[in-house]
Amino acid sequence: MRRILIDHLPGETRAALIEDGRLVELRVDGMAAPSRFDAVYLARVAGKAPALRGVFVDIDGDAPALLPLGKGETAVLGDAVTVQVRRDAAAG
C-alpha cells in the first residue's frame, strides 16, 4: 500500500511517501531555502568525484553540486557547464 502524507505550516511544507508501512522519501520545503528544482544555471567544474562517476560543480558560490557523467563523458576543472537542477540539496 502506498500513501502520501502532507503537513503544511506557515513557511514550511513536509511530504512523506510511505510504502508498505515504511518511509521511502521525505521532503521538507521551507521559506528559508527555496527550491531550485528545474532551475538552469551556468556552473563551473570545481572538483572530480571518480567514485561517484561525476564531478562537483559550483552553482552561485553555494555548496558544490554533483553532476553525474555518462559513460565516456569528461569534464576539466574550471570548465563552464550548463546544468539543470533535478533534486534539491538535502538539509543537514
Tab-separated table of C-alpha atoms in Angstrom, residues 3 5 15-27:
chain	number	residue	atom	x	y	z
A	3	ARG	CA	0.377	6.678	0.976
A	5	LEU	CA	1.299	12.376	3.980
A	15	ALA	CA	5.641	15.491	2.474
A	16	ALA	CA	6.329	11.826	3.219
A	17	LEU	CA	5.950	8.864	0.871
A	18	ILE	CA	5.049	5.668	2.736
A	19	GLU	CA	5.118	2.269	1.014
A	20	ASP	CA	4.066	-0.883	2.849
A	21	GLY	CA	4.376	0.906	6.191
A	22	ARG	CA	7.940	2.121	5.555
A	23	LEU	CA	9.137	5.674	4.919
A	24	VAL	CA	10.504	5.809	1.368
A	25	GLU	CA	11.025	9.547	0.896
A	26	LEU	CA	10.724	12.695	2.997
A	27	ARG	CA	10.763	16.210	1.517
